[in-house]
PDB file of C-alpha atoms and ligand atoms in Angstrom:
ATOM      1  CA  UNK A 229       8.588  14.548   6.092  1.00  0.00           C
ATOM      2  CA  UNK A 230       8.839  14.766   2.305  1.00  0.00           C
ATOM      3  CA  UNK A 231       6.931  12.113   0.333  1.00  0.00           C
ATOM      4  CA  UNK A 232       7.493  11.293  -3.334  1.00  0.00           C
ATOM      5  CA  UNK A 233       5.203   8.769  -5.029  1.00  0.00           C
ATOM      6  CA  UNK A 234       6.003   7.532  -8.531  1.00  0.00           C
ATOM      7  CA  UNK A 235       5.018   4.788 -10.965  1.00  0.00           C
ATOM      8  CA  UNK A 236       7.093   1.651 -11.514  1.00  0.00           C
ATOM      9  CA  UNK A 237       6.481  -1.160 -14.035  1.00  0.00           C
ATOM     10  CA  UNK A 238       2.946  -0.897 -15.473  1.00  0.00           C
ATOM     11  CA  UNK A 239       0.794   0.048 -12.472  1.00  0.00           C
ATOM     12  CA  UNK A 240       2.918  -0.269  -9.339  1.00  0.00           C
ATOM     13  CA  UNK A 241       3.695   2.630  -7.055  1.00  0.00           C
ATOM     14  CA  UNK A 242       6.834   3.114  -5.004  1.00  0.00           C
ATOM     15  CA  UNK A 243       7.240   5.884  -2.421  1.00  0.00           C
ATOM     16  CA  UNK A 244      10.301   7.721  -1.162  1.00  0.00           C
ATOM     17  CA  UNK A 245      10.199   9.273   2.319  1.00  0.00           C
ATOM     18  CA  UNK A 246      12.744  11.804   3.526  1.00  0.00           C
ATOM     19  CA  UNK A 247      13.073  12.939   7.114  1.00  0.00           C
ATOM     20  CA  UNK A 248      14.018  16.585   6.753  1.00  0.00           C
ATOM     21  CA  UNK A 249      15.679  16.766  10.202  1.00  0.00           C
ATOM     22  CA  UNK A 250      18.244  14.064   9.432  1.00  0.00           C
ATOM     23  CA  UNK A 251      18.112  13.740   5.604  1.00  0.00           C
ATOM     24  CA  UNK A 252      17.495   9.994   6.029  1.00  0.00           C
ATOM     25  CA  UNK A 253      15.653   8.586   2.991  1.00  0.00           C
ATOM     26  CA  UNK A 254      13.529   5.435   2.908  1.00  0.00           C
ATOM     27  CA  UNK A 255      11.876   3.641   0.005  1.00  0.00           C
ATOM     28  CA  UNK A 256       8.649   1.695   0.494  1.00  0.00           C
ATOM     29  CA  UNK A 257       8.673  -1.281  -1.887  1.00  0.00           C
ATOM     30  CA  UNK A 258      11.045  -1.770  -4.798  1.00  0.00           C
ATOM     31  CA  UNK A 259       9.146  -2.917  -7.922  1.00  0.00           C
ATOM     32  CA  UNK A 260      12.168  -2.069 -10.103  1.00  0.00           C
ATOM     33  CA  UNK A 261      15.448  -0.233  -9.593  1.00  0.00           C
ATOM     34  CA  UNK A 262      15.530   2.166 -12.595  1.00  0.00           C
ATOM     35  CA  UNK A 263      12.542   4.391 -11.712  1.00  0.00           C
ATOM     36  CA  UNK A 264      13.753   4.596  -8.099  1.00  0.00           C
ATOM     37  CA  UNK A 265      17.247   5.631  -9.191  1.00  0.00           C
ATOM     38  CA  UNK A 266      15.756   8.207 -11.577  1.00  0.00           C
ATOM     39  CA  UNK A 267      13.639   9.728  -8.791  1.00  0.00           C
ATOM     40  CA  UNK A 268      16.575   9.822  -6.354  1.00  0.00           C
ATOM     41  CA  UNK A 269      18.845  11.444  -8.958  1.00  0.00           C
ATOM     42  CA  UNK A 270      16.200  14.037  -9.802  1.00  0.00           C
ATOM     43  CA  UNK A 271      15.949  15.018  -6.131  1.00  0.00           C
ATOM     44  CA  UNK A 272      19.610  14.622  -5.262  1.00  0.00           C
ATOM     45  CA  UNK A 273      18.792  12.139  -2.507  1.00  0.00           C
ATOM     46  CA  UNK A 274      20.689   9.078  -1.291  1.00  0.00           C
ATOM     47  CA  UNK A 275      18.908   5.922  -0.154  1.00  0.00           C
ATOM     48  CA  UNK A 276      19.316   4.635   3.406  1.00  0.00           C
ATOM     49  CA  UNK A 277      16.451   2.197   3.953  1.00  0.00           C
ATOM     50  CA  UNK A 278      14.184  -0.065   1.907  1.00  0.00           C
ATOM     51  CA  UNK A 279      10.940  -1.125   3.598  1.00  0.00           C
ATOM     52  CA  UNK A 280       9.257  -4.137   1.995  1.00  0.00           C
ATOM     53  CA  UNK A 281       5.547  -4.866   2.493  1.00  0.00           C
ATOM     54  CA  UNK A 282       5.363  -8.408   1.089  1.00  0.00           C
ATOM     55  CA  UNK A 283       7.050 -11.098  -0.937  1.00  0.00           C
ATOM     56  CA  UNK A 284       5.557 -10.608  -4.403  1.00  0.00           C
ATOM     57  CA  UNK A 285       8.111  -9.978  -7.156  1.00  0.00           C
ATOM     58  CA  UNK A 286       6.543  -6.670  -8.189  1.00  0.00           C
ATOM     59  CA  UNK A 287       7.451  -5.309  -4.744  1.00  0.00           C
ATOM     60  CA  UNK A 288      11.000  -6.684  -4.311  1.00  0.00           C
ATOM     61  CA  UNK A 289      12.556  -6.983  -7.783  1.00  0.00           C
ATOM     62  CA  UNK A 290      14.527  -3.729  -7.451  1.00  0.00           C
ATOM     63  CA  UNK A 291      16.129  -4.604  -4.099  1.00  0.00           C
ATOM     64  CA  UNK A 292      19.462  -6.151  -5.193  1.00  0.00           C
ATOM     65  CA  UNK A 293      20.381  -3.329  -7.619  1.00  0.00           C
ATOM     66  CA  UNK A 294      19.422  -0.619  -5.103  1.00  0.00           C
ATOM     67  CA  UNK A 295      21.407  -2.261  -2.292  1.00  0.00           C
ATOM     68  CA  UNK A 296      24.414  -2.602  -4.598  1.00  0.00           C
ATOM     69  CA  UNK A 297      24.248   1.040  -5.671  1.00  0.00           C
ATOM     70  CA  UNK A 298      23.363   2.787  -2.378  1.00  0.00           C
ATOM     71  CA  UNK A 299      24.212   0.317   0.386  1.00  0.00           C
ATOM     72  CA  UNK A 300      20.644   0.725   1.676  1.00  0.00           C
ATOM     73  CA  UNK A 301      19.527  -1.431   4.606  1.00  0.00           C
ATOM     74  CA  UNK A 302      16.583  -3.712   3.863  1.00  0.00           C
ATOM     75  CA  UNK A 303      13.662  -4.142   6.293  1.00  0.00           C
ATOM     76  CA  UNK A 304      11.557  -7.174   5.345  1.00  0.00           C
ATOM     77  CA  UNK A 305       8.563  -9.097   6.693  1.00  0.00           C
ATOM     78  CA  UNK A 306       9.627 -11.890   9.030  1.00  0.00           C
ATOM     79  CA  UNK A 307       7.605 -14.399   6.989  1.00  0.00           C
ATOM     80  CA  UNK A 308       9.318 -13.355   3.719  1.00  0.00           C
ATOM     81  CA  UNK A 309      12.829 -14.326   4.864  1.00  0.00           C
ATOM     82  CA  UNK A 310      12.979 -17.122   2.287  1.00  0.00           C
ATOM     83  CA  UNK A 311      12.669 -14.674  -0.649  1.00  0.00           C
ATOM     84  CA  UNK A 312      14.778 -11.883   0.950  1.00  0.00           C
ATOM     85  CA  UNK A 313      17.505 -13.857   2.738  1.00  0.00           C
ATOM     86  CA  UNK A 314      19.957 -10.935   2.637  1.00  0.00           C
ATOM     87  CA  UNK A 315      17.676  -8.454   4.425  1.00  0.00           C
ATOM     88  CA  UNK A 316      19.223  -6.566   7.347  1.00  0.00           C
ATOM     89  CA  UNK A 317      16.201  -6.836   9.611  1.00  0.00           C
ATOM     90  CA  UNK A 318      13.049  -8.952   9.667  1.00  0.00           C
ATOM     91  CA  UNK A 319      10.022  -7.371  11.307  1.00  0.00           C
ATOM     92  CA  UNK A 320       6.510  -8.296  12.445  1.00  0.00           C
ATOM     93  CA  UNK A 321       3.558  -6.982  14.460  1.00  0.00           C
ATOM     94  CA  UNK A 322       4.639  -4.607  17.226  1.00  0.00           C
ATOM     95  CA  UNK A 323       8.169  -3.982  15.970  1.00  0.00           C
ATOM     96  CA  UNK A 324       9.297  -0.362  15.695  1.00  0.00           C
ATOM     97  CA  UNK A 325      11.795   1.341  13.473  1.00  0.00           C
ATOM     98  CA  UNK A 326      12.972   4.848  12.712  1.00  0.00           C
ATOM     99  CA  UNK A 327      13.347   6.787   9.482  1.00  0.00           C
ATOM    100  CA  UNK A 328      15.662   9.383  10.990  1.00  0.00           C
ATOM    101  CA  UNK A 329      13.458  10.945  13.680  1.00  0.00           C
ATOM    102  CA  UNK A 330      10.210   9.526  12.267  1.00  0.00           C
ATOM    103  CA  UNK A 331       8.771   6.609  14.230  1.00  0.00           C
ATOM    104  CA  UNK A 332       7.358   3.664  12.297  1.00  0.00           C
ATOM    105  CA  UNK A 333       5.196   0.881  13.729  1.00  0.00           C
ATOM    106  CA  UNK A 334       4.914  -2.472  12.003  1.00  0.00           C
ATOM    107  CA  UNK A 335       1.491  -4.084  11.622  1.00  0.00           C
ATOM    108  CA  UNK A 336       0.848  -7.637  10.482  1.00  0.00           C
ATOM    109  CA  UNK A 337      -1.812  -7.227   7.765  1.00  0.00           C
ATOM    110  CA  UNK A 338      -2.153 -10.722   6.272  1.00  0.00           C
ATOM    111  CA  UNK A 339      -4.822 -11.717   3.755  1.00  0.00           C
ATOM    112  CA  UNK A 340      -3.422 -10.874   0.299  1.00  0.00           C
ATOM    113  CA  UNK A 341      -0.561 -13.140   1.300  1.00  0.00           C
ATOM    114  CA  UNK A 342       0.408 -14.480   4.720  1.00  0.00           C
ATOM    115  CA  UNK A 343       3.626 -12.484   5.117  1.00  0.00           C
ATOM    116  CA  UNK A 344       2.108  -9.073   4.350  1.00  0.00           C
ATOM    117  CA  UNK A 345       2.958  -6.235   6.744  1.00  0.00           C
ATOM    118  CA  UNK A 346       2.068  -2.530   6.783  1.00  0.00           C
ATOM    119  CA  UNK A 347       4.119   0.419   8.018  1.00  0.00           C
ATOM    120  CA  UNK A 348       2.238   2.930  10.171  1.00  0.00           C
ATOM    121  CA  UNK A 349       3.689   6.386  10.885  1.00  0.00           C
ATOM    122  CA  UNK A 350       1.313   7.606  13.639  1.00  0.00           C
ATOM    123  CA  UNK A 351       2.782  11.111  14.049  1.00  0.00           C
ATOM    124  CA  UNK A 352       2.516  11.701  10.287  1.00  0.00           C
ATOM    125  CA  UNK A 353      -0.941  10.055  10.055  1.00  0.00           C
ATOM    126  CA  UNK A 354       0.279   7.899   7.178  1.00  0.00           C
ATOM    127  CA  UNK A 355       0.128   4.144   6.575  1.00  0.00           C
ATOM    128  CA  UNK A 356       1.738   2.107   3.801  1.00  0.00           C
ATOM    129  CA  UNK A 357      -0.449  -0.902   3.122  1.00  0.00           C
ATOM    130  CA  UNK A 358       1.113  -2.466   0.010  1.00  0.00           C
ATOM    131  CA  UNK A 359      -1.462  -4.756  -1.634  1.00  0.00           C
ATOM    132  CA  UNK A 360      -3.710  -5.108   1.437  1.00  0.00           C
ATOM    133  CA  UNK A 361      -6.048  -2.226   0.579  1.00  0.00           C
ATOM    134  CA  UNK A 362      -6.231  -0.154  -2.596  1.00  0.00           C
ATOM    135  CA  UNK A 363      -8.032   3.102  -3.231  1.00  0.00           C
ATOM    136  CA  UNK A 364     -11.674   1.861  -3.421  1.00  0.00           C
ATOM    137  CA  UNK A 365     -10.421  -1.737  -3.457  1.00  0.00           C
ATOM    138  CA  UNK A 366      -8.394  -4.486  -1.823  1.00  0.00           C
ATOM    139  CA  UNK A 367      -5.843  -7.101  -2.789  1.00  0.00           C
ATOM    140  CA  UNK A 368      -6.633 -10.492  -4.216  1.00  0.00           C
ATOM    141  CA  UNK A 369      -6.643 -13.392  -1.777  1.00  0.00           C
ATOM    142  CA  UNK A 370      -4.052 -16.058  -2.509  1.00  0.00           C
ATOM    143  CA  UNK A 371      -5.101 -19.323  -0.830  1.00  0.00           C
ATOM    144  CA  UNK A 372      -5.978 -17.839   2.549  1.00  0.00           C
ATOM    145  CA  UNK A 373      -9.242 -17.621   4.491  1.00  0.00           C
ATOM    146  CA  UNK A 374     -11.095 -14.347   3.689  1.00  0.00           C
ATOM    147  CA  UNK A 375     -11.306 -13.594   7.420  1.00  0.00           C
ATOM    148  CA  UNK A 376      -7.629 -12.571   7.353  1.00  0.00           C
ATOM    149  CA  UNK A 377      -7.929  -9.840   4.726  1.00  0.00           C
ATOM    150  CA  UNK A 378     -11.278  -8.720   6.131  1.00  0.00           C
ATOM    151  CA  UNK A 379      -9.698  -8.224   9.575  1.00  0.00           C
ATOM    152  CA  UNK A 380      -6.717  -6.376   8.089  1.00  0.00           C
ATOM    153  CA  UNK A 381      -9.022  -4.010   6.166  1.00  0.00           C
ATOM    154  CA  UNK A 382     -11.167  -3.359   9.241  1.00  0.00           C
ATOM    155  CA  UNK A 383      -8.080  -2.482  11.243  1.00  0.00           C
ATOM    156  CA  UNK A 384      -6.832   0.004   8.632  1.00  0.00           C
ATOM    157  CA  UNK A 385     -10.333   1.455   8.349  1.00  0.00           C
ATOM    158  CA  UNK A 386     -10.427   2.061  12.123  1.00  0.00           C
ATOM    159  CA  UNK A 387      -7.508   4.535  11.976  1.00  0.00           C
ATOM    160  CA  UNK A 388      -8.279   8.258  12.374  1.00  0.00           C
ATOM    161  CA  UNK A 389     -10.252   9.621   9.403  1.00  0.00           C
ATOM    162  CA  UNK A 390      -7.478  11.925   8.182  1.00  0.00           C
ATOM    163  CA  UNK A 391      -4.943   9.085   7.912  1.00  0.00           C
ATOM    164  CA  UNK A 392      -3.494   8.888   4.408  1.00  0.00           C
ATOM    165  CA  UNK A 393      -3.349   5.369   2.943  1.00  0.00           C
ATOM    166  CA  UNK A 394      -0.598   4.604   0.419  1.00  0.00           C
ATOM    167  CA  UNK A 395      -1.101   1.399  -1.550  1.00  0.00           C
ATOM    168  CA  UNK A 396       1.027  -0.427  -4.088  1.00  0.00           C
ATOM    169  CA  UNK A 397      -1.016  -0.200  -7.298  1.00  0.00           C
ATOM    170  CA  UNK A 398      -3.107   2.101  -9.483  1.00  0.00           C
ATOM    171  CA  UNK A 399      -6.232  -0.061  -9.827  1.00  0.00           C
ATOM    172  CA  UNK A 400      -8.721   2.625  -8.903  1.00  0.00           C
ATOM    173  CA  UNK A 401     -10.722   3.026 -12.108  1.00  0.00           C
ATOM    174  CA  UNK A 402     -11.532  -0.691 -12.151  1.00  0.00           C
ATOM    175  CA  UNK A 403     -12.278  -0.587  -8.409  1.00  0.00           C
ATOM    176  CA  UNK A 404     -14.595   2.403  -8.858  1.00  0.00           C
ATOM    177  CA  UNK A 405     -16.553   0.657 -11.643  1.00  0.00           C
ATOM    178  CA  UNK A 406     -16.969  -2.396  -9.424  1.00  0.00           C
ATOM    179  CA  UNK A 407     -18.033  -0.183  -6.502  1.00  0.00           C
ATOM    180  CA  UNK A 408     -20.821   1.390  -8.569  1.00  0.00           C
ATOM    181  CA  UNK A 409     -22.061  -2.048  -9.631  1.00  0.00           C
ATOM    182  CA  UNK A 410     -21.951  -3.243  -6.005  1.00  0.00           C
ATOM    183  CA  UNK A 411     -23.559  -0.213  -4.324  1.00  0.00           C
ATOM    184  CA  UNK A 412     -25.528   1.494  -7.133  1.00  0.00           C
ATOM    185  CA  UNK A 413     -27.416   3.757  -4.688  1.00  0.00           C
ATOM    186  CA  UNK A 414     -24.316   5.074  -2.894  1.00  0.00           C
ATOM    187  CA  UNK A 415     -24.026   8.774  -3.820  1.00  0.00           C
ATOM    188  CA  UNK A 416     -20.494   9.092  -2.408  1.00  0.00           C
ATOM    189  CA  UNK A 417     -19.323   6.292  -4.725  1.00  0.00           C
ATOM    190  CA  UNK A 418     -21.033   7.841  -7.754  1.00  0.00           C
ATOM    191  CA  UNK A 419     -19.432  11.225  -7.030  1.00  0.00           C
ATOM    192  CA  UNK A 420     -16.010   9.749  -6.433  1.00  0.00           C
ATOM    193  CA  UNK A 421     -16.182   7.757  -9.667  1.00  0.00           C
ATOM    194  CA  UNK A 422     -16.408  11.040 -11.599  1.00  0.00           C
ATOM    195  CA  UNK A 423     -13.440  12.453  -9.682  1.00  0.00           C
ATOM    196  CA  UNK A 424     -11.400   9.300 -10.279  1.00  0.00           C
ATOM    197  CA  UNK A 425     -12.216   9.316 -13.996  1.00  0.00           C
ATOM    198  CA  UNK A 426     -10.984  12.899 -14.327  1.00  0.00           C
ATOM    199  CA  UNK A 427      -7.839  12.188 -12.301  1.00  0.00           C
ATOM    200  CA  UNK A 428      -6.922   9.183 -14.436  1.00  0.00           C
ATOM    201  CA  UNK A 429      -7.701  11.023 -17.667  1.00  0.00           C
ATOM    202  CA  UNK A 430      -5.048  13.570 -16.670  1.00  0.00           C
ATOM    203  CA  UNK A 431      -2.604  10.930 -15.422  1.00  0.00           C
ATOM    204  CA  UNK A 432      -2.970  11.944 -11.759  1.00  0.00           C
ATOM    205  CA  UNK A 433      -2.334   9.168  -9.200  1.00  0.00           C
ATOM    206  CA  UNK A 434      -5.325   8.253  -7.019  1.00  0.00           C
ATOM    207  CA  UNK A 435      -2.935   7.224  -4.237  1.00  0.00           C
ATOM    208  CA  UNK A 436      -2.890   8.202  -1.438  1.00  0.00           C
ATOM    209  CA  UNK A 437      -6.481   7.970  -0.310  1.00  0.00           C
ATOM    210  CA  UNK A 438      -7.784   8.662   3.210  1.00  0.00           C
ATOM    211  CA  UNK A 439      -9.541   6.558   5.808  1.00  0.00           C
ATOM    212  CA  UNK A 440     -12.572   8.870   5.580  1.00  0.00           C
ATOM    213  CA  UNK A 441     -12.838   8.429   1.783  1.00  0.00           C
ATOM    214  CA  UNK A 442     -12.450   4.643   2.043  1.00  0.00           C
ATOM    215  CA  UNK A 443     -15.105   4.354   4.747  1.00  0.00           C
ATOM    216  CA  UNK A 444     -17.489   6.120   2.399  1.00  0.00           C
ATOM    217  CA  UNK A 445     -16.585   4.419  -0.900  1.00  0.00           C
ATOM    218  CA  UNK A 446     -14.607   1.171  -0.429  1.00  0.00           C
ATOM    219  CA  UNK A 447     -17.135  -1.648  -0.842  1.00  0.00           C
ATOM    220  CA  UNK A 448     -14.728  -4.204   0.646  1.00  0.00           C
ATOM    221  CA  UNK A 449     -14.191  -2.178   3.792  1.00  0.00           C
ATOM    222  CA  UNK A 450     -17.935  -1.442   3.874  1.00  0.00           C
ATOM    223  CA  UNK A 451     -18.995  -5.102   3.737  1.00  0.00           C
ATOM    224  CA  UNK A 452     -21.286  -5.837   6.698  1.00  0.00           C
ATOM    225  CA  UNK A 453     -19.564  -9.095   7.595  1.00  0.00           C
ATOM    226  CA  UNK A 454     -16.929 -11.499   6.378  1.00  0.00           C
ATOM    227  CA  UNK A 455     -19.443 -13.435   4.240  1.00  0.00           C
ATOM    228  CA  UNK A 456     -20.424 -10.293   2.322  1.00  0.00           C
ATOM    229  CA  UNK A 457     -16.756  -9.333   2.027  1.00  0.00           C
ATOM    230  CA  UNK A 458     -15.838 -12.767   0.643  1.00  0.00           C
ATOM    231  CA  UNK A 459     -18.718 -12.636  -1.864  1.00  0.00           C
ATOM    232  CA  UNK A 460     -17.635  -9.179  -3.065  1.00  0.00           C
ATOM    233  CA  UNK A 461     -14.004 -10.254  -3.390  1.00  0.00           C
ATOM    234  CA  UNK A 462     -15.100 -13.293  -5.450  1.00  0.00           C
ATOM    235  CA  UNK A 463     -17.327 -11.120  -7.631  1.00  0.00           C
ATOM    236  CA  UNK A 464     -14.479  -8.640  -8.255  1.00  0.00           C
ATOM    237  CA  UNK A 465     -12.248 -11.475  -9.467  1.00  0.00           C
ATOM    238  CA  UNK A 466     -14.781 -12.125 -12.259  1.00  0.00           C
ATOM    239  CA  UNK A 467     -15.778  -8.475 -12.851  1.00  0.00           C
TER     240      UNK A 467
HETATM  241 ZN1  LIG B 726       1.114  -8.442  -4.134  1.00  0.00          ZN
HETATM  242 FE1  LIG B 727       1.558  -6.035  -6.154  1.00  0.00          FE
END
């Protein structure tokens, strides 16, 4: 599988996946159409599928123009049908789809918003988590009990250590600063902060991350219980 990650809007990421056996190409989230078209043109790829993680505008705005240009089929969360009424398929926990020969499993990962889903590619050891988890961080909670996002993070964090986690935003420098303030004695966090600083100084994306790195340095995933998680999420909102 070929994977191309690129920036859209100010700090969103979109990802193109290409199954080499069948040349089927899928896009995960569509923050805007222009950067996606530019990436496809550069690579000489078509676009067959668009996989949407959740309803927020910075993840779906590019859909109509991309469907019009490429005739791509849209896969959308079942609970986001009201904002994506023209989608070709609505999916939820336990549903399966194919990107060519690559198997994809749908997870319900609510907490950032209620409709949020993630796409897990077990054979590739890759998961696309949208705004559920970020590198060293997690999404904001919009009017939902913190238990939901906490459970979604714990589930992602229980995947095999080598699993690569692709998220929807480059928020890592801010997340790393908050992590240091939250766990000042954590040597893994201090070391990773330096790495992250250097990566961002050279314009290198900090996505994807891995389950192993997040277990060591993500203070939201590392929270001992839901109360500590909720307190950290609240503190990050004001950080
Ligand atoms: Zn969002
Ligand atoms: Fe977002």
